[in-house]
Coordinates of C-alpha atoms (C1' of nucleotides) in Angstrom, one line a residue:
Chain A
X180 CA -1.1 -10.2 7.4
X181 CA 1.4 -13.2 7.6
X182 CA 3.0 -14.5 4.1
X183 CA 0.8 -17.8 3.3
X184 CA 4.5 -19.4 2.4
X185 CA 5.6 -18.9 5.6
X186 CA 2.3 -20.5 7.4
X187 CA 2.7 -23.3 4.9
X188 CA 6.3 -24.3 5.7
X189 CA 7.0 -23.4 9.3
X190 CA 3.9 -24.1 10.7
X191 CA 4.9 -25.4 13.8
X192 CA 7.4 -22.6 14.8
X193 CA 4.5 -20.2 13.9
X194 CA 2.8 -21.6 16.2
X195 CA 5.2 -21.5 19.0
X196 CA 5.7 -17.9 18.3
X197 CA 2.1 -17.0 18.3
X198 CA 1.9 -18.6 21.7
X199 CA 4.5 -15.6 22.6
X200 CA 1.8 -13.5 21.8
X201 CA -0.9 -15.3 23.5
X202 CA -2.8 -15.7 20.7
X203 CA -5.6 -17.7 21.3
X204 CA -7.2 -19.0 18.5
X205 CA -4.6 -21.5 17.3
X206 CA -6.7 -23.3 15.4
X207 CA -7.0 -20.7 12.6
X208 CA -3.5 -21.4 11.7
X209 CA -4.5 -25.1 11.0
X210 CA -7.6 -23.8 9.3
X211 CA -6.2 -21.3 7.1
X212 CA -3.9 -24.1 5.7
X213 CA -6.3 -26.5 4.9
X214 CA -8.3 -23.8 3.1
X215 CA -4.7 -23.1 1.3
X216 CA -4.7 -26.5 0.4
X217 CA -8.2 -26.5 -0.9
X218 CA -8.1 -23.4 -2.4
X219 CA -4.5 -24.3 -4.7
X220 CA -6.4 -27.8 -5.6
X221 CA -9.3 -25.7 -7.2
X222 CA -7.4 -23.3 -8.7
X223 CA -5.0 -26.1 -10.7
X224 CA -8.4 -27.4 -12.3
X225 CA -9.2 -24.2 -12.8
X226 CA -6.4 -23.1 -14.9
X227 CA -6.5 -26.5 -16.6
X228 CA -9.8 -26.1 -17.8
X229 CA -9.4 -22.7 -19.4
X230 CA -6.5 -23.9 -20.5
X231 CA -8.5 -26.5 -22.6
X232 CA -10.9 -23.9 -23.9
X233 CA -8.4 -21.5 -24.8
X234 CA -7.0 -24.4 -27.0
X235 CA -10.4 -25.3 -28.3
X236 CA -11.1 -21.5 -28.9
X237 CA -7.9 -20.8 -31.1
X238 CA -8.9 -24.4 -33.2
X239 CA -12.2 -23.0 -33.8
X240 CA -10.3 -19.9 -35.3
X241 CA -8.1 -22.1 -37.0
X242 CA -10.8 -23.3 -38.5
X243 CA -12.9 -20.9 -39.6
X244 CA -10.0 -19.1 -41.3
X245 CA -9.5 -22.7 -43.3
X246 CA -13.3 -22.3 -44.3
X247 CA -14.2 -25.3 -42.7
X248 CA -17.6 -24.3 -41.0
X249 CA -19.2 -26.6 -39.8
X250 CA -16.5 -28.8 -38.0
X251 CA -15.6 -25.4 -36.0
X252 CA -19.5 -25.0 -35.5
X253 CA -19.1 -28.8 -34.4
X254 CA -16.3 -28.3 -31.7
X255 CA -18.4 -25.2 -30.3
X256 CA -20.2 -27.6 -28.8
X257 CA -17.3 -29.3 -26.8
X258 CA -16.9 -25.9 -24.6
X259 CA -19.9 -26.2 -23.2
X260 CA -19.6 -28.2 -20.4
X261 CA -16.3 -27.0 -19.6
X262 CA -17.8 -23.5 -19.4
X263 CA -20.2 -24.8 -16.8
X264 CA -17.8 -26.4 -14.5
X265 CA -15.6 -23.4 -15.1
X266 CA -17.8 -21.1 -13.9
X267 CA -18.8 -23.5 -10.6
X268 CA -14.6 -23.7 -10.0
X269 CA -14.3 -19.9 -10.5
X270 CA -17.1 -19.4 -7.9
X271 CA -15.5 -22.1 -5.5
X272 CA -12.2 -20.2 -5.9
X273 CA -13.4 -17.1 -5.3
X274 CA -14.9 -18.2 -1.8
X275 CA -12.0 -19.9 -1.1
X276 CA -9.8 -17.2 -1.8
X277 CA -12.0 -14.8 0.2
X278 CA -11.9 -17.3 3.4
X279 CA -8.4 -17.7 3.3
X280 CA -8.0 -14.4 3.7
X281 CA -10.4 -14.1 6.0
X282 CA -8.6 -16.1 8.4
X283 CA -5.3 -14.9 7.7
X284 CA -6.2 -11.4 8.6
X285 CA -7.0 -12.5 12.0
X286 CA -3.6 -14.1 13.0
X287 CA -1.5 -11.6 14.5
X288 CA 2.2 -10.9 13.9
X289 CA 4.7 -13.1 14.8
X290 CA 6.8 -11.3 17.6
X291 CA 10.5 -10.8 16.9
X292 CA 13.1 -12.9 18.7
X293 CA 14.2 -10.4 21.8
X294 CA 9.9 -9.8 22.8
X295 CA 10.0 -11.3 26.5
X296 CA 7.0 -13.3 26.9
X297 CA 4.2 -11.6 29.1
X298 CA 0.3 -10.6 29.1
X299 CA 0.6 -7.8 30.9
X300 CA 1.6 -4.0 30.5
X301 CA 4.1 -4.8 34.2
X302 CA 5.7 -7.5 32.1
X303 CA 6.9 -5.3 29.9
X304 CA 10.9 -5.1 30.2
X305 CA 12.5 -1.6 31.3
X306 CA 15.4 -1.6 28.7
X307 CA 16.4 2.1 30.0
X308 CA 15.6 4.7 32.3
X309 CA 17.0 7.9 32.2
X310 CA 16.0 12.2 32.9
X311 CA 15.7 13.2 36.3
X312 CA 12.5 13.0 38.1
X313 CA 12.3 16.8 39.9
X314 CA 11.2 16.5 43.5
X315 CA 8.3 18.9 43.6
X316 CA 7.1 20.6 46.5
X317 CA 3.7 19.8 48.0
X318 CA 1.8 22.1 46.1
X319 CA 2.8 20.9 42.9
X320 CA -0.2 21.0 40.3
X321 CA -1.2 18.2 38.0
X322 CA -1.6 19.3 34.4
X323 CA -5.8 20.4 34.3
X324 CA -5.3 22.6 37.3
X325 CA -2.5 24.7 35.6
X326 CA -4.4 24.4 32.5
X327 CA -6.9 26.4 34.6
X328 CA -4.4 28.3 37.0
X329 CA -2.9 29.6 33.2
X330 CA -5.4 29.3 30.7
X331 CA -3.8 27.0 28.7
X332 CA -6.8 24.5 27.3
X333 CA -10.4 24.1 28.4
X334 CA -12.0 20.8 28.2
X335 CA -15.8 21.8 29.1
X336 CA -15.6 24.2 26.1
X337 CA -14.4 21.4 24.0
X338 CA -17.2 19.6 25.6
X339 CA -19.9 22.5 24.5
X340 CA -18.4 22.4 20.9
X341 CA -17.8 18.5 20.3
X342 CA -18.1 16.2 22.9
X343 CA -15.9 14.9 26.0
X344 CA -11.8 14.4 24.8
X345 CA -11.6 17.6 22.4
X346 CA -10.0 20.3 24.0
X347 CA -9.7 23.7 23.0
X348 CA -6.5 25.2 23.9
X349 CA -6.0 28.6 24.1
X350 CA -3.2 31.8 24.4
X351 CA 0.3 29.9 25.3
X352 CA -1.1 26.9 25.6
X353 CA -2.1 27.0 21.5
X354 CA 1.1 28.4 21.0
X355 CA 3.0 25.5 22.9
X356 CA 1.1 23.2 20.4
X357 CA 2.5 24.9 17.5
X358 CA 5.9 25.1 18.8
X359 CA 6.4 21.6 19.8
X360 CA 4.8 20.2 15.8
X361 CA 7.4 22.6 14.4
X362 CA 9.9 21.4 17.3
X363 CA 9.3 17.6 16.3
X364 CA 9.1 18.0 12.2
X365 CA 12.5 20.1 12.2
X366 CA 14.2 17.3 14.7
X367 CA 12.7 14.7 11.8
X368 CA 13.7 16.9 8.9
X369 CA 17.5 17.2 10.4
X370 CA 17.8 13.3 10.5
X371 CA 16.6 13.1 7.2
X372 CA 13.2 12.3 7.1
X373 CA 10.7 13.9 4.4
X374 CA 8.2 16.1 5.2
X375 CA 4.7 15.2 4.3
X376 CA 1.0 16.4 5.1
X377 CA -0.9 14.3 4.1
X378 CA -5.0 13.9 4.2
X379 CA -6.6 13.5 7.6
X380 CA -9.0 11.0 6.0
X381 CA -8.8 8.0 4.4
X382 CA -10.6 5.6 2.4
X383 CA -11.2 1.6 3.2
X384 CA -8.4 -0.1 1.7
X385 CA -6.1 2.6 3.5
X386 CA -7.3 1.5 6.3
X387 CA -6.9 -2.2 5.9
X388 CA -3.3 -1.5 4.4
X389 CA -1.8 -0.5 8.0
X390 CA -4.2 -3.2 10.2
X391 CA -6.7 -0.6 11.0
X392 CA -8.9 -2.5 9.1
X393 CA -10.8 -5.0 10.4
X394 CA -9.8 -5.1 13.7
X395 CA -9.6 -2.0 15.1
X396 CA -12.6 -0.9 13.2
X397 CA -14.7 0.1 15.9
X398 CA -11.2 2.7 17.2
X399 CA -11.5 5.1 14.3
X400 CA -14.2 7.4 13.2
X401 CA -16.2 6.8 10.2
X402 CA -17.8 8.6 7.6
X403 CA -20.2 6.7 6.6
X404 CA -21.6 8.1 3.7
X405 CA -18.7 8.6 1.8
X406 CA -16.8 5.3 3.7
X407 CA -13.8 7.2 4.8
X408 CA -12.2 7.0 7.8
X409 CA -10.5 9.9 9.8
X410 CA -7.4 8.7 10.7
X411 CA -6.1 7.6 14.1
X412 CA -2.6 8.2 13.1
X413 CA -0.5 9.7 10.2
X414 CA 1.1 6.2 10.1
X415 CA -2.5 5.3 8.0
X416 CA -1.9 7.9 4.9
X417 CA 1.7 8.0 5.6
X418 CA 2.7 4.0 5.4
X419 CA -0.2 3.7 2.2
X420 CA 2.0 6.3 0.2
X421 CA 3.8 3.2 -1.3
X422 CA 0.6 0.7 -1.1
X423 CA 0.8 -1.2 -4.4
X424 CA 4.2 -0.5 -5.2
X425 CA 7.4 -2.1 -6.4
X426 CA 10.1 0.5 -5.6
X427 CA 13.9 0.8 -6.3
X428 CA 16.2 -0.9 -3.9
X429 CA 18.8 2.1 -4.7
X430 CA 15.7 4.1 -3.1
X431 CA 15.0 2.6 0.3
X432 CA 15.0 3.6 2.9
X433 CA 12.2 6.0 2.5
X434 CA 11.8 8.1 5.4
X435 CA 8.6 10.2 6.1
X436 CA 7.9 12.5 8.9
X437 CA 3.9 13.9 9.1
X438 CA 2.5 16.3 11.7
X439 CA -1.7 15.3 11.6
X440 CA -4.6 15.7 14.2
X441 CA -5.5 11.9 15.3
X442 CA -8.9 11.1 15.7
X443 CA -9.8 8.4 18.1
X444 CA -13.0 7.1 19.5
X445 CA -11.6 4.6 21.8
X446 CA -14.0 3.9 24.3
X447 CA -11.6 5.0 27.7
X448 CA -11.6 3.8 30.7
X449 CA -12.2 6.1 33.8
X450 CA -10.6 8.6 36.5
X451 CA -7.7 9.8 36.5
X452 CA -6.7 7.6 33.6
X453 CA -8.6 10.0 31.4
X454 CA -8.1 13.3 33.5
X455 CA -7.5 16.2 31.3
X456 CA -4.7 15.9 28.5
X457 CA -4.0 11.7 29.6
X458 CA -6.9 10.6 27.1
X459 CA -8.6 12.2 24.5
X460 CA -10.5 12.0 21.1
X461 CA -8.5 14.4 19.4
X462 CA -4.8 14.8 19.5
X463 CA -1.8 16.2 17.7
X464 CA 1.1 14.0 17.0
X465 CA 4.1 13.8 14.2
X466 CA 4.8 10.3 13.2
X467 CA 7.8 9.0 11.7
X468 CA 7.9 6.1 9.0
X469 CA 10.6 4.2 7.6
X470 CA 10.2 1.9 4.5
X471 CA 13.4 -0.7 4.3
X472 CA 15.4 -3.7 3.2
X473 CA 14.3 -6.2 5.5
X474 CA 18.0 -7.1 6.2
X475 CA 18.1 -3.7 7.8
X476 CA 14.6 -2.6 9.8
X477 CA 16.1 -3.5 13.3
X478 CA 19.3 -1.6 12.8
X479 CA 16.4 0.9 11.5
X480 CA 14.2 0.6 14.8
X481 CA 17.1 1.3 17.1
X482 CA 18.1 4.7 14.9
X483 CA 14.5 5.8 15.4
X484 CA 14.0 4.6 19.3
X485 CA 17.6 7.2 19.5
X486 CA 15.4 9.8 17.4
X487 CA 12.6 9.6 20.0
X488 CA 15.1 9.6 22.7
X489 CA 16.7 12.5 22.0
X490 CA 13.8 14.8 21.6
X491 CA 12.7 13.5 24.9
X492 CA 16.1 14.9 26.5
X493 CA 15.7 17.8 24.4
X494 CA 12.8 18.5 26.6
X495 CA 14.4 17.6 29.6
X496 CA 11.8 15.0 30.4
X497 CA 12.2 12.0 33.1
X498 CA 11.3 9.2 30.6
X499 CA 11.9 5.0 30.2
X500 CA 11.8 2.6 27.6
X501 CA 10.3 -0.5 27.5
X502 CA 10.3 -3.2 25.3
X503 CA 6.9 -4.6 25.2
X504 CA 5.9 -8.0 26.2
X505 CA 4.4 -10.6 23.8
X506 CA 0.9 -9.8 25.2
X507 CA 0.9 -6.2 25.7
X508 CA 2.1 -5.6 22.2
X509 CA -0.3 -4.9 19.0
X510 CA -1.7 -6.9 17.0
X511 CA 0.2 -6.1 13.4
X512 CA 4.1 -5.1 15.1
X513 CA 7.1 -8.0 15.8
X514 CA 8.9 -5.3 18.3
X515 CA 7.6 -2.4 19.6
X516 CA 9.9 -0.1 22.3
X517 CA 7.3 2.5 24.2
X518 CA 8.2 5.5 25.5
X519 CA 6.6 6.6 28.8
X520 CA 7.6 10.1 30.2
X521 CA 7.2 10.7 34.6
X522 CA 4.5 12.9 35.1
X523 CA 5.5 14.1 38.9
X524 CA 2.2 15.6 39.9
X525 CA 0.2 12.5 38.8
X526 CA 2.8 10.4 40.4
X527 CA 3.2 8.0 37.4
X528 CA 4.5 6.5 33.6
X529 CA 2.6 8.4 30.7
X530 CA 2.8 6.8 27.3
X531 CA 3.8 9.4 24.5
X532 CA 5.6 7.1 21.6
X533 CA 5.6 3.7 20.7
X534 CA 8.3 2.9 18.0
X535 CA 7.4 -0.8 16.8
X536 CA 8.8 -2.7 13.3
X537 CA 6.0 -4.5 11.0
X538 CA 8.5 -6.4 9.3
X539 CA 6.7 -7.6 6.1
X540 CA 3.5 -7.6 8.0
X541 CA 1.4 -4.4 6.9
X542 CA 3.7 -4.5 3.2
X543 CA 1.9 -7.8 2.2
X544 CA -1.0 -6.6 3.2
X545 CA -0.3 -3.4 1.0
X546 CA 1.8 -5.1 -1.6
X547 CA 4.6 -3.2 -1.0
X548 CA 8.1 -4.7 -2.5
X549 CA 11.2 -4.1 -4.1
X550 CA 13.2 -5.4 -6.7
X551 CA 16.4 -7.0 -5.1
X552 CA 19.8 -7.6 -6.8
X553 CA 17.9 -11.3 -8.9
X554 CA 15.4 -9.0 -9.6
X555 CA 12.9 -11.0 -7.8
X556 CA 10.2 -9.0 -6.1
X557 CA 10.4 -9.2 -2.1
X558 CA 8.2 -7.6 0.5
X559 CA 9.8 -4.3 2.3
X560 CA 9.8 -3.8 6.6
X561 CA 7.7 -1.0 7.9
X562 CA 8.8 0.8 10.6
X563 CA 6.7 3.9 12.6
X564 CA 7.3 5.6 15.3
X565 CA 5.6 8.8 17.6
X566 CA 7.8 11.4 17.5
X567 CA 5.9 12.5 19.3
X568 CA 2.4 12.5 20.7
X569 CA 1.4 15.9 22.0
X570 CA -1.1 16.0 24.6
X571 CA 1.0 13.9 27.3
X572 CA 4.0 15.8 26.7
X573 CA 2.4 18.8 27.5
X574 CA 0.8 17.2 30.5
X575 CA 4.8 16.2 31.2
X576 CA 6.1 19.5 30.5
X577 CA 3.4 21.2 32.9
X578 CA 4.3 19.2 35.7
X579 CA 8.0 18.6 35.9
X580 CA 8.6 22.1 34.7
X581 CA 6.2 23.6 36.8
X582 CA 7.8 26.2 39.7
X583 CA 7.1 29.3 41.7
X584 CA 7.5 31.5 39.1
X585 CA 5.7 29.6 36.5
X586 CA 6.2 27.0 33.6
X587 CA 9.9 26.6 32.5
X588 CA 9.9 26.3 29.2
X589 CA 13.4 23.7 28.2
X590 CA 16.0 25.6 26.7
X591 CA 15.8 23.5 23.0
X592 CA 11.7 24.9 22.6
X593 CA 12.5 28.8 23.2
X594 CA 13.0 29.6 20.0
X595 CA 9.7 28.3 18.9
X596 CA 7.2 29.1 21.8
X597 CA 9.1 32.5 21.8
X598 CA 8.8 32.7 25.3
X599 CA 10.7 31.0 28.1
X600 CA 8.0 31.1 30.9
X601 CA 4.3 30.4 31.1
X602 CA 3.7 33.0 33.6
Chain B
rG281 C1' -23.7 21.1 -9.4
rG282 C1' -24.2 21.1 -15.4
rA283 C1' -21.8 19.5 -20.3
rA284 C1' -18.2 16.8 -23.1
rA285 C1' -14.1 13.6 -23.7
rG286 C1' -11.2 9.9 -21.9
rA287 C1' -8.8 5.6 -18.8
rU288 C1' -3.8 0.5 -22.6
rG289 C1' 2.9 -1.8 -20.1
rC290 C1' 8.2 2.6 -16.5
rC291 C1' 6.5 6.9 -19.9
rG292 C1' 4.3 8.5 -24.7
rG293 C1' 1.2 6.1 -27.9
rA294 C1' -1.2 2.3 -31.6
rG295 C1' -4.6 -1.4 -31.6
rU296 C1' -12.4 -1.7 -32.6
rG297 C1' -13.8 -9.7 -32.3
rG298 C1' -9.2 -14.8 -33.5
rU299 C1' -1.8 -16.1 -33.9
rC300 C1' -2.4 -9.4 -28.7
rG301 C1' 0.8 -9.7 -22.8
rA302 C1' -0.2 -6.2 -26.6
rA303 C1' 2.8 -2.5 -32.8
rC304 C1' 5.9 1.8 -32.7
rG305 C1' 8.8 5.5 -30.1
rG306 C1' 11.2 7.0 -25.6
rG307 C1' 13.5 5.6 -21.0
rA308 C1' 16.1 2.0 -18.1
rC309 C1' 19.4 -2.2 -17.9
rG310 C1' 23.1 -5.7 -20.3
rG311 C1' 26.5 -6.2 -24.4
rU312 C1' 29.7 -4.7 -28.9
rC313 C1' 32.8 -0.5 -30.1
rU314 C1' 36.0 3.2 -27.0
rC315 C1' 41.7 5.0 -23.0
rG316 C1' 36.8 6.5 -21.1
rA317 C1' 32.3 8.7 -22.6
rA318 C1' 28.8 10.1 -26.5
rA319 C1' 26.8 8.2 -30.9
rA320 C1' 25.7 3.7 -33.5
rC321 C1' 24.4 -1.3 -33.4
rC322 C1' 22.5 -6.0 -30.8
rG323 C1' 19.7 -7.8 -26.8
rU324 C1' 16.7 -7.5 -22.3
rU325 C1' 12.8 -5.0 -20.0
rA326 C1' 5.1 -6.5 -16.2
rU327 C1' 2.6 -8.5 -12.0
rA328 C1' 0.0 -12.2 -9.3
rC329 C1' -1.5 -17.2 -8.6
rU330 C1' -0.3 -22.1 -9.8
rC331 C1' 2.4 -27.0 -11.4
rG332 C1' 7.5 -28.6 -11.3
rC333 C1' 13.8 -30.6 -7.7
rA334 C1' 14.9 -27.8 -12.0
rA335 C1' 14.7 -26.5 -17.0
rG336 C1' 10.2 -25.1 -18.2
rG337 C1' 4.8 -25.1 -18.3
rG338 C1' -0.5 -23.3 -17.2
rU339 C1' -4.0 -19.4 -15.8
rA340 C1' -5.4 -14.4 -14.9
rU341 C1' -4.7 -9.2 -15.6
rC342 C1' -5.2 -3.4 -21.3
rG343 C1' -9.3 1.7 -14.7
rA344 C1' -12.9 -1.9 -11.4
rG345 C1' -16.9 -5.3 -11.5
rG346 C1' -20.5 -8.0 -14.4
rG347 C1' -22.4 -9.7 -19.4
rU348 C1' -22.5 -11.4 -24.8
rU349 C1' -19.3 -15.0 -27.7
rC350 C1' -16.3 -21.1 -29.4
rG351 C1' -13.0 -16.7 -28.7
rA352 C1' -13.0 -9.7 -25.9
rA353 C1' -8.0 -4.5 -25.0
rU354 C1' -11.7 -4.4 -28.9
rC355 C1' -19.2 -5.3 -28.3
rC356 C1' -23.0 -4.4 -24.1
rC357 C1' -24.2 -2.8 -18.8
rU358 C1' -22.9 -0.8 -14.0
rC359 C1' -19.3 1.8 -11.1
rU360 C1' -14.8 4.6 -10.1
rC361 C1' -11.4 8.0 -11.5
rU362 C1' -9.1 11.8 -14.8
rU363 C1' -9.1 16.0 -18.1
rU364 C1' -11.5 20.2 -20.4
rC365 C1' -15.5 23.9 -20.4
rC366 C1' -19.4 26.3 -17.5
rG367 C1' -21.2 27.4 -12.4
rC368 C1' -19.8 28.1 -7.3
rC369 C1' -15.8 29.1 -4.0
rA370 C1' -11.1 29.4 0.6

RNA sequence: GGAAAGAUGCCGGAGUGGUCGAACGGGACGGUCUCGAAAACCGUUAUACUCGCAAGGGUAUCGAGGGUUCGAAUCCCUCUCUUUCCGCCA
């Protein structure tokens, strides 16, 4: 959610950036202003008259400790009417309030400075490249055949138990799953991050904190009778940790790193888009989130595109970065670097992280803010990151590492599959 | 699931209709003292909205929402959560 201040004095250069974006409902930055305007006039003659019947209130007092009866009962009846129109003004207010927000909620991010412009994921700029892409022979498998030729995971099982997109995986392929969430959290632990599990489900205003909430409502699944949702991302719980809070500039940045299954309804597209491990319902990831000054969240997102980085040489991936175009990024980042790794068999660009900085977006949604050197109150930067997603990974590390003798397993997982082939 | 008690500021804790944004204690911060520190003493210590160039005002907030009243932390209703006991249980 953009800062009201910020609509109200740039408006025009909000407007410009939005257009980055290709945002098209322009208007509701024009709207939300003149309900601004509306709703600051109301609340002025709000305030004033309360302010009159909190004097009238304390004369009554005054009064009544003097003895003087019936003047106070007298001035009772002065608050009357101003207890009627308080009450319309409170309601106006209220409704005002509500549709300011309303709008507000519905105007995206303002993309940073460096986003090229763009509607399109091929506009998106290639910032790096980098890994080498293996030449395979001929008879190279894609991932769901050596899922079968190995045993690794089993879709139609998953279909029997749940539904379409929840795999079971089984033997080494289970075991790959656990090695690469212990692979990723110790990677985030070394540079510093702090571990956390936190819940798989979360409630509404958990949701809206992070921009779940209301846009992507229909993404996520919900539990209705309880009115939790289970989460699409760590990021959700993760990020809402400091929901409400004023923290301790000494304390930033805060740096979490969560393993959690991600639960996604998203209705997917078809073919090979959604073969196998390329799209499913339920997946494993570990997410990274940073908390900072906002003088320092791009220095921040550079340090955790490296992060990603690395672990993708660590696996000896082919991968590229992008930095995303205005209108192929999301809805609540300002710059958001993807990470796609080559998957050889399927012949193309998987995406398995996407590193993006909120600035003060999602913390004034949360009210999130720190107390700076004035000891005024200012809004934090949210950073996350995938480090990383699972499921496309291992589709990545099937393929490239595929050969005669089996799956290679890279040199920096050994010691936590315990074995160095899928044979 | 059953029963009881409770929810107040950074923390502990008082306050049961009027001057309470809230006693008192602790913590933290600033100052005096000191070579420095401790102790002692003095002071400061909420958030949001809003008016104002500013200084400085106004309003709201004592778990949340509603109600009674000229006036509510205090009375009434609803909800949420916490603690303890019992039951069940990985």
């Amino acid at each position: 959610m953009l800062e009201i201040a910020v609509l109200r004095t740039n408006a025009e250069s909000v407007k410009q950036r939005l257009a980055v974006k290709n945002f098209k409902e322009m208007n509701l930055v024009d709207e939300v202003l003149a309900v601004d305007e509306n709703r600051r006039n109301i609340q002025k003659q709000l305030d004033d008259n309360l302010a009159r019947q909190n004097a009238i209130a304390k004369e009554i007092g005054d009064l009544f400790k003097q003895g003087k009866k019936d003047e106070a009962e007298q001035r009772k009846q002065e608050t009357a009417l101003l207890k009627e129109d308080s009450k319309n003004l409170e309601a106006e207010l209220s409704k005002l309030e509500y549709e300011q927000r309303d709008i507000l909620v519905r105007i995206p991010n303002l993309p940073s400075a460096s986003v090229p412009k763009g509607n399109s994921p091929e506009e998106n700029e290639v910032v790096k490249q980098a890994g080498e892409i293996p030449a395979l022979s001929e008879s190279a498998l894609p991932h769901w055949d050596l899922a079968k030729k190995y045993d690794l995971f089993d879709l139609e099982l998953g279909v029997k138990i749940t539904g379409a997109g929840f795999p079971v995986y089984k033997g080494k392929g289970a075991k790959l799953q656990r090695a690469l969430i212990s692979f990723f959290l110790d990677n985030a632990i070394e540079a510093g991050y702090t571990e956390v599990i936190p819940p798989h489900i979360v409630n509404e205003d958990s949701a809206f904190g992070t921009g779940q909430l209301p846009d992507k409502e229909g993404q996520m699944y919900h539990i209705g009778l309880d009115k939790f949702y289970m989460i699409p991302t760590a990021e959700v719980p993760v990020t809402n940790i400091v929901r409400d809070e004023i923290l301790d500039e000494k304390k930033l940045p805060l740096k979490f790193a969560a393993y959690s299954p991600c639960f996604r309804r998203e209705a997917g597209s078809y073919g090979k888009d959604v073969r196998g491990l390329n799209r499913v319902h339920q997946f494993d990831k570990v997410e990274i989130v940073q908390v900072v000054h906002p003088d320092r969240s791009y220095s921040v997102l550079e340090e955790m595109a490296a992060h990603v980085e690395g672990l993708l040489k660590k696996l000896e991936l082919p991968y590229r970065i992008l930095r995303l175009c205005g209108g192929d990024m999301s809805f609540a980042s300002a710059l958001t670097y993807d990470f796609e790794v080559y998957s050889t068999a399927q012949k193309r660009w998987l995406e398995v992280s996407s590193v993006s900085n909120f600035e003060t977006f999602q913390s004034n949604r949360m009210k999130v803010r720190f107390r700076d050197e004035n000891k005024k109150t200012r809004l934090v930067h949210t950073l996350n990151g995938s480090a990383l997603a699972l499921p496309r990974i291992v589709a990545s590390l099937l393929e490239n590492h595929q050969t005669e003798n089996g799956i290679r397993i890279p040199a920096a997982l050994k010691p936590y599959t315990g074995f160095d082939f899928i044979v």
